[in-house]
């Protein structure tokens, strides 16, 4: 698992390339509170691409939850 801090949140994620297809799962935390969680198929071709794609999904997910 890897961690990234963004906009006051902590993103914990795992990216996996199984059989040539990237998959990702993540949780977004603020302090000790989980804001959102998700998993998704990725179009990434590298681990760096997967990280960017997961970060974009986490940002979208957390902004949608806060707006609700």
mmCIF file of C-alpha atoms in Angstrom:
data_model
loop_
_atom_site.group_PDB
_atom_site.id
_atom_site.type_symbol
_atom_site.label_atom_id
_atom_site.label_comp_id
_atom_site.label_asym_id
_atom_site.label_seq_id
_atom_site.Cartn_x
_atom_site.Cartn_y
_atom_site.Cartn_z
ATOM 1 C CA UNK A 1 0.000 0.000 0.000
ATOM 2 C CA UNK A 2 1.121 3.508 -0.734
ATOM 3 C CA UNK A 3 0.120 6.867 0.715
ATOM 4 C CA UNK A 4 -0.238 10.351 -0.788
ATOM 5 C CA UNK A 5 -1.329 13.558 0.941
ATOM 6 C CA UNK A 6 -3.460 15.981 -1.080
ATOM 7 C CA UNK A 7 -5.636 18.958 -0.180
ATOM 8 C CA UNK A 8 -5.587 18.056 3.536
ATOM 9 C CA UNK A 9 -6.564 14.429 2.895
ATOM 10 C CA UNK A 10 -4.623 11.185 3.040
ATOM 11 C CA UNK A 11 -5.004 8.789 0.128
ATOM 12 C CA UNK A 12 -4.111 5.169 0.824
ATOM 13 C CA UNK A 13 -4.086 3.057 -2.310
ATOM 14 C CA UNK A 14 -3.014 -0.169 -3.907
ATOM 15 C CA UNK A 15 -2.447 -0.625 -7.649
ATOM 16 C CA UNK A 16 -2.065 -4.083 -9.111
ATOM 17 C CA UNK A 17 -1.146 -5.213 -12.604
ATOM 18 C CA UNK A 18 -2.658 -8.670 -12.899
ATOM 19 C CA UNK A 19 -2.488 -10.357 -16.295
ATOM 20 C CA UNK A 20 -1.657 -7.076 -18.023
ATOM 21 C CA UNK A 21 -4.667 -5.171 -16.631
ATOM 22 C CA UNK A 22 -4.245 -2.552 -13.946
ATOM 23 C CA UNK A 23 -6.702 -2.398 -11.059
ATOM 24 C CA UNK A 24 -6.746 0.021 -8.169
ATOM 25 C CA UNK A 25 -8.382 0.402 -4.796
ATOM 26 C CA UNK A 26 -8.233 3.363 -2.451
ATOM 27 C CA UNK A 27 -9.460 4.997 0.737
ATOM 28 C CA UNK A 28 -9.493 8.737 1.422
ATOM 29 C CA UNK A 29 -9.091 9.829 5.043
ATOM 30 C CA UNK A 30 -9.266 13.143 6.829
ATOM 31 C CA UNK A 31 -7.681 12.687 10.220
ATOM 32 C CA UNK A 32 -8.974 9.310 11.356
ATOM 33 C CA UNK A 33 -12.275 9.608 9.486
ATOM 34 C CA UNK A 34 -12.774 7.734 6.231
ATOM 35 C CA UNK A 35 -14.272 10.093 3.640
ATOM 36 C CA UNK A 36 -14.572 7.692 0.725
ATOM 37 C CA UNK A 37 -13.433 4.335 -0.579
ATOM 38 C CA UNK A 38 -13.427 2.773 -4.012
ATOM 39 C CA UNK A 39 -11.983 0.340 -6.488
ATOM 40 C CA UNK A 40 -11.750 0.626 -10.230
ATOM 41 C CA UNK A 41 -10.258 -0.828 -13.389
ATOM 42 C CA UNK A 42 -7.499 1.399 -14.738
ATOM 43 C CA UNK A 43 -6.381 2.289 -18.247
ATOM 44 C CA UNK A 44 -2.835 2.813 -16.955
ATOM 45 C CA UNK A 45 0.211 1.431 -18.735
ATOM 46 C CA UNK A 46 2.622 1.958 -15.844
ATOM 47 C CA UNK A 47 2.638 2.277 -12.066
ATOM 48 C CA UNK A 48 3.011 6.065 -12.354
ATOM 49 C CA UNK A 49 -0.026 6.262 -14.656
ATOM 50 C CA UNK A 50 -1.976 4.094 -12.215
ATOM 51 C CA UNK A 51 -1.085 6.424 -9.342
ATOM 52 C CA UNK A 52 -2.289 9.489 -11.262
ATOM 53 C CA UNK A 53 -5.519 7.759 -12.255
ATOM 54 C CA UNK A 54 -6.250 6.654 -8.680
ATOM 55 C CA UNK A 55 -5.482 10.146 -7.358
ATOM 56 C CA UNK A 56 -7.921 11.670 -9.863
ATOM 57 C CA UNK A 57 -10.630 9.175 -8.834
ATOM 58 C CA UNK A 58 -9.986 9.882 -5.137
ATOM 59 C CA UNK A 59 -10.185 13.638 -5.671
ATOM 60 C CA UNK A 60 -13.451 13.256 -7.573
ATOM 61 C CA UNK A 61 -14.873 10.878 -4.978
ATOM 62 C CA UNK A 62 -13.973 13.091 -2.024
ATOM 63 C CA UNK A 63 -15.311 16.263 -3.657
ATOM 64 C CA UNK A 64 -18.635 14.563 -4.484
ATOM 65 C CA UNK A 65 -19.009 13.314 -0.873
ATOM 66 C CA UNK A 66 -18.272 16.742 0.591
ATOM 67 C CA UNK A 67 -20.757 18.459 -1.724
ATOM 68 C CA UNK A 68 -23.578 16.123 -0.646
#
